[in-house]
mmCIF file of C-alpha atoms and ligand atoms in Angstrom:
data_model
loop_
_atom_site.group_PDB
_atom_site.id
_atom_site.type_symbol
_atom_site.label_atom_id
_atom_site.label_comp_id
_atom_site.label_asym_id
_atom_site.label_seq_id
_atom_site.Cartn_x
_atom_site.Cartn_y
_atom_site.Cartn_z
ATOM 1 C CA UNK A 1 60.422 -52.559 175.014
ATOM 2 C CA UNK A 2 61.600 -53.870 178.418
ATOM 3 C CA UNK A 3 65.004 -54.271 179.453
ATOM 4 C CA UNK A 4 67.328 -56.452 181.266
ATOM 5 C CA UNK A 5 69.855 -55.800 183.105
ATOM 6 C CA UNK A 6 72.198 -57.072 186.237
ATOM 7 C CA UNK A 7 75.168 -57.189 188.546
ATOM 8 C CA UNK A 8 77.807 -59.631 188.265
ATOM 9 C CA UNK A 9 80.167 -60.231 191.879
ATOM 10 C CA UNK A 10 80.867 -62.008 194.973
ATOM 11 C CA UNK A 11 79.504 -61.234 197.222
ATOM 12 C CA UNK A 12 76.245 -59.464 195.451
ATOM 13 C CA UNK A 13 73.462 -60.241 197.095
ATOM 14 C CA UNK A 14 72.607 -57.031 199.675
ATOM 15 C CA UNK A 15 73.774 -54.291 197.035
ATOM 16 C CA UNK A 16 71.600 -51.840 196.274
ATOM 17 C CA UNK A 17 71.759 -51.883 192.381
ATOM 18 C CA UNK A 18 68.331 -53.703 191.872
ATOM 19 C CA UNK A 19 66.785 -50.873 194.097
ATOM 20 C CA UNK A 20 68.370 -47.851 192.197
ATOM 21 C CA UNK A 21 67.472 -49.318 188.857
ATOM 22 C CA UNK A 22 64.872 -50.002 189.940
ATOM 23 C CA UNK A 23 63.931 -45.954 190.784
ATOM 24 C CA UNK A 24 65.482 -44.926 187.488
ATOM 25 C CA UNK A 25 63.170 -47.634 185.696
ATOM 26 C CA UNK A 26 60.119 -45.904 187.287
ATOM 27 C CA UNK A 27 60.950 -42.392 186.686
ATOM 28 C CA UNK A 28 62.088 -42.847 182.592
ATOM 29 C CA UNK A 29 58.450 -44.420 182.255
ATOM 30 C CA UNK A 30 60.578 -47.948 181.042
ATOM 31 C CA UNK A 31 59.810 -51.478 181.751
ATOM 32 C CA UNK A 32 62.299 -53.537 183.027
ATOM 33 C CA UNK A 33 64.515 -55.770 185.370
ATOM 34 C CA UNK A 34 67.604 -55.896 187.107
ATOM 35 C CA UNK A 35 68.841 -58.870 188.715
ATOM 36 C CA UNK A 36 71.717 -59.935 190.710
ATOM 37 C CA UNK A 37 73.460 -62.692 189.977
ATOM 38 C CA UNK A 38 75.858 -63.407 192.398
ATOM 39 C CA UNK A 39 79.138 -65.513 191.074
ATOM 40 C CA UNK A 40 81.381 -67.239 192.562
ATOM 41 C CA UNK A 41 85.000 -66.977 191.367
ATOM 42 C CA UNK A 42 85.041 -70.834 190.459
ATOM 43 C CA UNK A 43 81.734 -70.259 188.732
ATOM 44 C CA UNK A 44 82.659 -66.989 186.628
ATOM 45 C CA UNK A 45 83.440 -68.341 183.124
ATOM 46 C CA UNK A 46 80.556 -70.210 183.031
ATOM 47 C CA UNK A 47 78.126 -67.676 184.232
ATOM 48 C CA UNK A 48 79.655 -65.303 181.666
ATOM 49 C CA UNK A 49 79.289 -68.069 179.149
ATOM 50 C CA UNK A 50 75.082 -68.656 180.152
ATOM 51 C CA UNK A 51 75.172 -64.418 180.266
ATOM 52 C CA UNK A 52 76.007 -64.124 176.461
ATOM 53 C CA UNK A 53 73.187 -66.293 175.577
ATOM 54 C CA UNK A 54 70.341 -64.402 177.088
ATOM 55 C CA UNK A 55 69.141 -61.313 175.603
ATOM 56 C CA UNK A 56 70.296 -58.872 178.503
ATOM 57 C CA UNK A 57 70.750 -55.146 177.738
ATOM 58 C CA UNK A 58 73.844 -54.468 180.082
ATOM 59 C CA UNK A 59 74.653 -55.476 183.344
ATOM 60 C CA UNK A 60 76.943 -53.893 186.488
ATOM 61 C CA UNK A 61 80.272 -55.484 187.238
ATOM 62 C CA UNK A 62 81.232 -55.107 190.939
ATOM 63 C CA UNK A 63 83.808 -56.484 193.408
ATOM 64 C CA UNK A 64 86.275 -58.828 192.559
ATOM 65 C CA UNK A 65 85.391 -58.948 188.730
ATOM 66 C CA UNK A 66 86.557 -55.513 187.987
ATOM 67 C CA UNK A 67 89.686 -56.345 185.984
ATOM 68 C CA UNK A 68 88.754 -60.219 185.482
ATOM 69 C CA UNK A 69 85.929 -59.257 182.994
ATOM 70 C CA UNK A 70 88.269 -57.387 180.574
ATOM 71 C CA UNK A 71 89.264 -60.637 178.850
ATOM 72 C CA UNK A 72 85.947 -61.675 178.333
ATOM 73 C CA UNK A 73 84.730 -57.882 176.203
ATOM 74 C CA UNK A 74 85.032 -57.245 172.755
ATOM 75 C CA UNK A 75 85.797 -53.675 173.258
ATOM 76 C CA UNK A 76 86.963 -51.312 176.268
ATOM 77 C CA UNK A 77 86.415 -47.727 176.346
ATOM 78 C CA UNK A 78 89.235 -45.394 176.854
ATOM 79 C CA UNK A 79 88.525 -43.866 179.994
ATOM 80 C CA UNK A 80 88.006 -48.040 181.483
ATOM 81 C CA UNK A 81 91.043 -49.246 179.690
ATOM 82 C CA UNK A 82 93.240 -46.419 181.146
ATOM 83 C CA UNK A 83 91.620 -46.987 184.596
ATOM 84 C CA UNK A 84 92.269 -50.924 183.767
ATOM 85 C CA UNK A 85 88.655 -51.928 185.364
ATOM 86 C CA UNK A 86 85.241 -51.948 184.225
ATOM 87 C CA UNK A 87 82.192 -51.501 186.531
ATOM 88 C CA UNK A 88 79.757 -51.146 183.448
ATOM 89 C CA UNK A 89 78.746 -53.555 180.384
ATOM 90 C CA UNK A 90 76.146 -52.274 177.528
ATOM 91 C CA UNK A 91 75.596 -55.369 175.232
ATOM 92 C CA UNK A 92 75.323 -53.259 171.854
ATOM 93 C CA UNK A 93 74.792 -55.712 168.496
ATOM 94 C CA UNK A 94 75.539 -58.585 170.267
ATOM 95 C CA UNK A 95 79.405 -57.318 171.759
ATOM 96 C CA UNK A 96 80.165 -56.860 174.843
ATOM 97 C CA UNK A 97 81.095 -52.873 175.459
ATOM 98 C CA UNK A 98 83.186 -52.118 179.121
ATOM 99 C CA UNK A 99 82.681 -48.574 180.737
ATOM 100 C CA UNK A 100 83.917 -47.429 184.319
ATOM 101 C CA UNK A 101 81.001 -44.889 185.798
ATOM 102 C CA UNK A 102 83.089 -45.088 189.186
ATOM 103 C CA UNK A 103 84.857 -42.291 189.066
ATOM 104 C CA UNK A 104 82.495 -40.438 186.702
ATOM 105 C CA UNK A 105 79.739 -40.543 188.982
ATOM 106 C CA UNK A 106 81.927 -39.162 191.739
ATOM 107 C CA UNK A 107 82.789 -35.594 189.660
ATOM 108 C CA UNK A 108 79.031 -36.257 188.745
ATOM 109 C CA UNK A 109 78.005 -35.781 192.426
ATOM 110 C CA UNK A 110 80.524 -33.439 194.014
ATOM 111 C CA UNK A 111 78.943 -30.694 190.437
ATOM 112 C CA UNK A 112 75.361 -31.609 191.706
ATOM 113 C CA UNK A 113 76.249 -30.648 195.061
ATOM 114 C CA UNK A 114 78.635 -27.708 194.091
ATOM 115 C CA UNK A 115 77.949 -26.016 191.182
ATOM 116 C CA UNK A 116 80.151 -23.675 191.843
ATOM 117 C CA UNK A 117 83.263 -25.770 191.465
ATOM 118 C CA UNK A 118 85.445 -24.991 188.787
ATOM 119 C CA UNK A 119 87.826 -27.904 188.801
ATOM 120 C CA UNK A 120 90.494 -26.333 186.419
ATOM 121 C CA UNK A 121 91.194 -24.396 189.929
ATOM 122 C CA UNK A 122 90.891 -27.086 192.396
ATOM 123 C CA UNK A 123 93.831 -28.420 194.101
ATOM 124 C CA UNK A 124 92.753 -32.273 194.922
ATOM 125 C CA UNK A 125 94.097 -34.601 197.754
ATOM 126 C CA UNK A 126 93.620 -37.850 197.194
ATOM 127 C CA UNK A 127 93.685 -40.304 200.311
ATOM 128 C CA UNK A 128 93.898 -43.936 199.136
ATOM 129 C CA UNK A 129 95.532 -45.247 195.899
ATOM 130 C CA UNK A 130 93.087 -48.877 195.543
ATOM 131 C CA UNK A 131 90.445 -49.240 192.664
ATOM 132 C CA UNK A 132 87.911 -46.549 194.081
ATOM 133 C CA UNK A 133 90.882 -43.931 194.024
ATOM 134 C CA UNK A 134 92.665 -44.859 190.624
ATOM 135 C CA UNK A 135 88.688 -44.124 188.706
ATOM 136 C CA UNK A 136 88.353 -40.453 190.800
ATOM 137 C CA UNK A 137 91.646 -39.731 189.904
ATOM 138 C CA UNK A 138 91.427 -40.112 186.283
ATOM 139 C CA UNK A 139 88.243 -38.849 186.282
ATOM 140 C CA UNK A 140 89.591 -35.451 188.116
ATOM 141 C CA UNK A 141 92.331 -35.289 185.729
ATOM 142 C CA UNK A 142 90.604 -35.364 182.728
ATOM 143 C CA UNK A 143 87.939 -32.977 184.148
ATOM 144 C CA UNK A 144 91.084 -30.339 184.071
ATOM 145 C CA UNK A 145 91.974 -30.528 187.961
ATOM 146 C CA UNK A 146 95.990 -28.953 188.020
ATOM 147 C CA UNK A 147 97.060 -30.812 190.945
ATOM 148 C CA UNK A 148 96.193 -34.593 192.508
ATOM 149 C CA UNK A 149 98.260 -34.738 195.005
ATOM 150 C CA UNK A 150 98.348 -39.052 196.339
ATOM 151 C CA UNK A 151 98.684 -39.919 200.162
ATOM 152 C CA UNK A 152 98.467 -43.547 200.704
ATOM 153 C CA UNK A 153 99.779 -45.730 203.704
ATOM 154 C CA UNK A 154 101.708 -47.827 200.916
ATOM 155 C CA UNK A 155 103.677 -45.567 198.891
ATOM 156 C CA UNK A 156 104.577 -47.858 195.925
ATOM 157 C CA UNK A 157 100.813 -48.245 195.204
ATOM 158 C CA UNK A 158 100.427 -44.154 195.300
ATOM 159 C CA UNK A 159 103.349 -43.864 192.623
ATOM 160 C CA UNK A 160 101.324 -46.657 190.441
ATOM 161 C CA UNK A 161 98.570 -44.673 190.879
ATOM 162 C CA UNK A 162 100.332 -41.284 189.238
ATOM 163 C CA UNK A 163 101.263 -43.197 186.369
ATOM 164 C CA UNK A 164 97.479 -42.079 184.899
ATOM 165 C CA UNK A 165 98.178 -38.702 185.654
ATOM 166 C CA UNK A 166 96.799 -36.497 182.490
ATOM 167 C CA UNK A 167 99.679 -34.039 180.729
ATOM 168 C CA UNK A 168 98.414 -30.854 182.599
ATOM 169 C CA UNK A 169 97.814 -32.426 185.933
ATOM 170 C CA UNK A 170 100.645 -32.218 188.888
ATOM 171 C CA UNK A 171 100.915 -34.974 191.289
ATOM 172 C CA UNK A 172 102.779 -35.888 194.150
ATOM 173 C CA UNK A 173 103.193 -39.020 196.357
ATOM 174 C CA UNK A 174 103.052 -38.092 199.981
ATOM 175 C CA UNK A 175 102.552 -39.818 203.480
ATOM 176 C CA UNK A 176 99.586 -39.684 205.184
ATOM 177 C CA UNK A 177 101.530 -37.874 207.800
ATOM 178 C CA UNK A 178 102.559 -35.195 205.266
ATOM 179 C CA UNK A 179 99.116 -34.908 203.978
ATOM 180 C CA UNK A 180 98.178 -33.894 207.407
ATOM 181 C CA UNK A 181 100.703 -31.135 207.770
ATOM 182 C CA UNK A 182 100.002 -29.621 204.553
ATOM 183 C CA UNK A 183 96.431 -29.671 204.325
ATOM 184 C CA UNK A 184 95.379 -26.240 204.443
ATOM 185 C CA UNK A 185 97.385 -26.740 200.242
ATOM 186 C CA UNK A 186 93.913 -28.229 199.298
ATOM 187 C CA UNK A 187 90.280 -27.381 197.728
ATOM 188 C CA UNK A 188 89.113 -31.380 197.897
ATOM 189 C CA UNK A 189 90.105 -34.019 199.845
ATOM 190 C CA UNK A 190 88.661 -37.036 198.548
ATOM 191 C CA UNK A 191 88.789 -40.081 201.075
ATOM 192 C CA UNK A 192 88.301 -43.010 198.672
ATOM 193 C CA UNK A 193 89.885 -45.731 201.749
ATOM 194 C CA UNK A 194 87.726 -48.042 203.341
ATOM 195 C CA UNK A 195 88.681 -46.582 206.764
ATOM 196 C CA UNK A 196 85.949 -45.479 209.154
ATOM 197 C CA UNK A 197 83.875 -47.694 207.339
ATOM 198 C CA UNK A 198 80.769 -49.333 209.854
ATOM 199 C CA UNK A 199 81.797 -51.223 211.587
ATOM 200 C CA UNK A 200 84.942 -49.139 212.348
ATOM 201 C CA UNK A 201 83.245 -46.068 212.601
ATOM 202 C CA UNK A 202 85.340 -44.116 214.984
ATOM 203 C CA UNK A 203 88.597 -45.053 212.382
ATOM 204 C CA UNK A 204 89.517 -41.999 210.494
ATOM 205 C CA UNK A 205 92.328 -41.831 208.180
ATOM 206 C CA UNK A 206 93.824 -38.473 209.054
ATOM 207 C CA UNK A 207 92.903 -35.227 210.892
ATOM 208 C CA UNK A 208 92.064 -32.401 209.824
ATOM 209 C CA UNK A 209 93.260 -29.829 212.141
ATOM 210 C CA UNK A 210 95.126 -27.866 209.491
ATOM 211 C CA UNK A 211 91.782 -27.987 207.038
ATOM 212 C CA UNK A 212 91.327 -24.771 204.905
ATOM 213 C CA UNK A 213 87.728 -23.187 205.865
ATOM 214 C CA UNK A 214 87.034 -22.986 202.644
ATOM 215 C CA UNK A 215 87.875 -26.497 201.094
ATOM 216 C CA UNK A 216 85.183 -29.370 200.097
ATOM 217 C CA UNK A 217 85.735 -32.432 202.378
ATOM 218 C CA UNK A 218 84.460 -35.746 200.714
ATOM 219 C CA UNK A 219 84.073 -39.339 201.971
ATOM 220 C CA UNK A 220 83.121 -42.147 199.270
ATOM 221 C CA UNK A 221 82.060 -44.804 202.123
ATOM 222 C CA UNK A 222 78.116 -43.648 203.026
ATOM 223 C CA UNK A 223 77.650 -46.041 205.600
ATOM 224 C CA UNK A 224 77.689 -45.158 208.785
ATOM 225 C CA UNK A 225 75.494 -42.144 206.927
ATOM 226 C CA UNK A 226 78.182 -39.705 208.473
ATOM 227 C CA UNK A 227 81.591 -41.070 208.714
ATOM 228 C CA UNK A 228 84.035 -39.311 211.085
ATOM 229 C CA UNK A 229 85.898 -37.128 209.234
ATOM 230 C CA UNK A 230 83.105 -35.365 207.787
ATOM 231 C CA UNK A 231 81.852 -35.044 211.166
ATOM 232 C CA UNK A 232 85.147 -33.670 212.002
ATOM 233 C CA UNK A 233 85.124 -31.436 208.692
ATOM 234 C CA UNK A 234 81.605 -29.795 209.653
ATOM 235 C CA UNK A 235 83.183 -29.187 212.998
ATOM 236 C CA UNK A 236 85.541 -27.085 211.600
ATOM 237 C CA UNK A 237 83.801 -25.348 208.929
ATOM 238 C CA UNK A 238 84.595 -26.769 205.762
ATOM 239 C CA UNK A 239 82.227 -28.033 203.570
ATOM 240 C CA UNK A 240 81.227 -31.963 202.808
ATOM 241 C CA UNK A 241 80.053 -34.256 200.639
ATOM 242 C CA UNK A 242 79.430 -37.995 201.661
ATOM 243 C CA UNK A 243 79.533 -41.172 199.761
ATOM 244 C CA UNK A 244 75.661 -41.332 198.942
ATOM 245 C CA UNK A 245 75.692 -39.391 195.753
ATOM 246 C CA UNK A 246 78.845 -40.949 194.022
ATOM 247 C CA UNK A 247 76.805 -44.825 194.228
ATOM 248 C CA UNK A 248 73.447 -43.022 192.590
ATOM 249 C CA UNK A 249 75.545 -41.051 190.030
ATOM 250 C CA UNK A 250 77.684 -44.510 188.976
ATOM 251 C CA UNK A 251 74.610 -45.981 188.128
ATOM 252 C CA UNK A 252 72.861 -43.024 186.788
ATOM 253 C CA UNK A 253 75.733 -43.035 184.039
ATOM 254 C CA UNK A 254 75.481 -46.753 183.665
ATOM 255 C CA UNK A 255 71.399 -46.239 183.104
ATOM 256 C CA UNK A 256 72.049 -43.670 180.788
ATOM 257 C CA UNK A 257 74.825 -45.749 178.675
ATOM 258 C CA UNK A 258 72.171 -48.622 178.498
ATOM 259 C CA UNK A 259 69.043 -46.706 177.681
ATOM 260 C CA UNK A 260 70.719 -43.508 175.752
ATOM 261 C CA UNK A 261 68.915 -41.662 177.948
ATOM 262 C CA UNK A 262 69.442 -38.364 180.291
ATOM 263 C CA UNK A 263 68.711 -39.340 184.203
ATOM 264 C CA UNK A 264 68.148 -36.624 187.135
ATOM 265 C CA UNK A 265 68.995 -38.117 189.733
ATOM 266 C CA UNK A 266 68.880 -35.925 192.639
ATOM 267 C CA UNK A 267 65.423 -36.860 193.877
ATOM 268 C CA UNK A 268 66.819 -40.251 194.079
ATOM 269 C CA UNK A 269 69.804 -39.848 196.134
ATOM 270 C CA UNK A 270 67.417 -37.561 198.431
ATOM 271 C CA UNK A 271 65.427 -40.900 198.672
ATOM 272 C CA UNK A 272 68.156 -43.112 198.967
ATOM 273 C CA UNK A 273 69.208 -41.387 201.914
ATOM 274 C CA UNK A 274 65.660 -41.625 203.671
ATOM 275 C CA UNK A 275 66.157 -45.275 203.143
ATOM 276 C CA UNK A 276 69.538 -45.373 204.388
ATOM 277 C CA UNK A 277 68.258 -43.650 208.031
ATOM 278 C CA UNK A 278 65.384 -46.048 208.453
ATOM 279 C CA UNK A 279 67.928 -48.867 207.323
ATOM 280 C CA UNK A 280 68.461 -50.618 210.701
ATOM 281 C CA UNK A 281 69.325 -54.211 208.536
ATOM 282 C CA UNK A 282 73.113 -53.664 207.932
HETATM 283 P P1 LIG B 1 89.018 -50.237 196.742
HETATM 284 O O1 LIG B 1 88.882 -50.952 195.442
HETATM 285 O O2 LIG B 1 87.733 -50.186 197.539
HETATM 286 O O3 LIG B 1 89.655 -48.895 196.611
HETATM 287 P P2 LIG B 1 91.477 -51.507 197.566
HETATM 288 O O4 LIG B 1 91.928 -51.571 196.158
HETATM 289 O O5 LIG B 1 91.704 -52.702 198.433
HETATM 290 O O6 LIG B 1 89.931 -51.189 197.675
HETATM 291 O O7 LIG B 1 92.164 -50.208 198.261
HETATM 292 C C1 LIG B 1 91.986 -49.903 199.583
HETATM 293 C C2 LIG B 1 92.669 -48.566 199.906
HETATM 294 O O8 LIG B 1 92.443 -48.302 201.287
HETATM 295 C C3 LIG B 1 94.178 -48.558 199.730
HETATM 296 O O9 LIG B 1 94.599 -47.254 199.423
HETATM 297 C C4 LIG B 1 94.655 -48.975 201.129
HETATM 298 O O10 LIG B 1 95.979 -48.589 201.427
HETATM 299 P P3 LIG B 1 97.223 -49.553 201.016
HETATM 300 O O11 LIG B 1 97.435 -49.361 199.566
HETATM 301 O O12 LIG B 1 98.333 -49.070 201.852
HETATM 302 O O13 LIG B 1 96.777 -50.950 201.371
HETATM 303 C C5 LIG B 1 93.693 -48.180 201.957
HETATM 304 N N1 LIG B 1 93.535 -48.692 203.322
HETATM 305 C C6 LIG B 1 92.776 -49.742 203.709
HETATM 306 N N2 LIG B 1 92.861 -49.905 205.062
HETATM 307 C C7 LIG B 1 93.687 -48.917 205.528
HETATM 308 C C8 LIG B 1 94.148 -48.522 206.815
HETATM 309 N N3 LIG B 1 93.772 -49.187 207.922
HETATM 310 N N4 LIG B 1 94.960 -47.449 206.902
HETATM 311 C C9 LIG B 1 95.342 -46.771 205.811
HETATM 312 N N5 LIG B 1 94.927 -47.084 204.549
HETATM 313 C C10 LIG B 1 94.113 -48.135 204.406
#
């Protein structure tokens, strides 16, 4: 058989779903497609409406359809309905399933990279409280993480954020200027903000000076390839994890819901990463 599938968003055109598919297609031995096709907000209903009469297999749902698509499914998931956006759509029997692999395919990533991690013990900082955050945090929640701790510039959108809190996780809603004093409390910091993002590469959302040697430092932008504060992390021993493997993980889950299939991915983010160094484009 060969498969279809696609990204729906605005803009859409330089993300690199089609090449990630793409990789996945190659290495399960499948034949197939992926295509973008980029929507404009006036244009959405109609290109959902031309969508459901092509025989597509699942497609990606990216920024700023996340939460508009709900309406059109005929069936959420849990885990996307508590999160309240979709990223994911398998087409199974004709209806329309909705999945979020957002947040999934961070835990996904930070395991590959540190086995080691037993998240029932890890105390978690979370800097940001938009859509990247609220998947991560659910996601670390229901993977049994006892505290989530929420430091956001706005503090109204951190307290919306512990409303998905899971029964045996803790969570408080700090400043980013508390975070900062009390960050030697944490195992992960997860930066899920678009600060320090190219072009505002020297931006960095908090310091790190009180950092515990021992805790995992992660950053979900991966371009510029290193953002600051892992730079500053390294620099003071604590371990990293950038932004690369969370966007191959998503879509490894996404591939895996569409094709019922099991996807090692590490060689691909390895290659991914190649192709971001030699990436002088954007
Ligand atoms: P996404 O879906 O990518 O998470 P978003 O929903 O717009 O995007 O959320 C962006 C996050 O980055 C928010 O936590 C935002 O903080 P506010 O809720 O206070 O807006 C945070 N953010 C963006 N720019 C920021 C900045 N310059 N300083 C601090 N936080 C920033």
């Amino acid at each position: 058989m060969s498969y279809l599938f696609g990204l729906i968003g605005y803009p859409a055109k330089h993300s690199k779903s089609p090449w990630i598919h793409e990789q996945f297609l190659k290495k399960q031995g499948e034949q197939g497609a992926y295509r973008i096709f980029e929507t404009s907000p006036d244009l959405l209903k109609d290109k959902l409406q031309a969508l459901k009469m092509i025989e597509i297999d699942g497609f990606n749902v990216t920024v700023p359809y996340k939460e508009e698509i709900i309406p059109y499914l005929d069936e959420v998931d849990s885990y996307a309905s508590s999160v309240g956006a979709v990223n994911t759509v398998h087409v199974q029997d004709g209806k329309w399933i909705g999945y979020n692999t957002d947040g999934k395919g961070y835990v996904r990533s930070l395991l590959e990279e540190y086995p080691d991690t037993n998240l029932n013990k890890t105390r978690v900082l979370l800097l940001g409280a938009g859509g990247a955050a609220r998947g991560i945090y659910r996601a670390l929640a229901e993977a049994g993480a006892p505290v989530i701790d929420i430091a956001n510039r706005t503090a109204s959108r951190g307290e919306a954020l512990r409303k998905l809190r899971c029964e045996s996780t803790e969570s408080a809603v700090l400043s980013l200027e508390k975070a900062e004093e009390g960050l030697s409390h944490y195992d992960l910091v997860v930066q899920t903000t678009s600060v320090g993002m190219t072009p505002n590469e020297s931006d960095q959302i908090i310091s790190l000076r009180n950092v515990s040697h021992n805790a995992i430092v992660s950053d979900i932008v991966y371009k510029p390839f290193e953002t600051s504060i892992l730079k500053e992390a390294k620099n003071r021993g604590a371990r990293v994890l950038n932004g690369h493997g969370m966007l191959i993980y998503q879509a490894a889950l996404a591939f895996e819901q569409w094709t019922e299939t099991f996807v090692e991915a590490n060689d691909i983010v390895t290659k991914f990463e190649q192709q971001l160094k030699g990436d002088t484009t954007c």
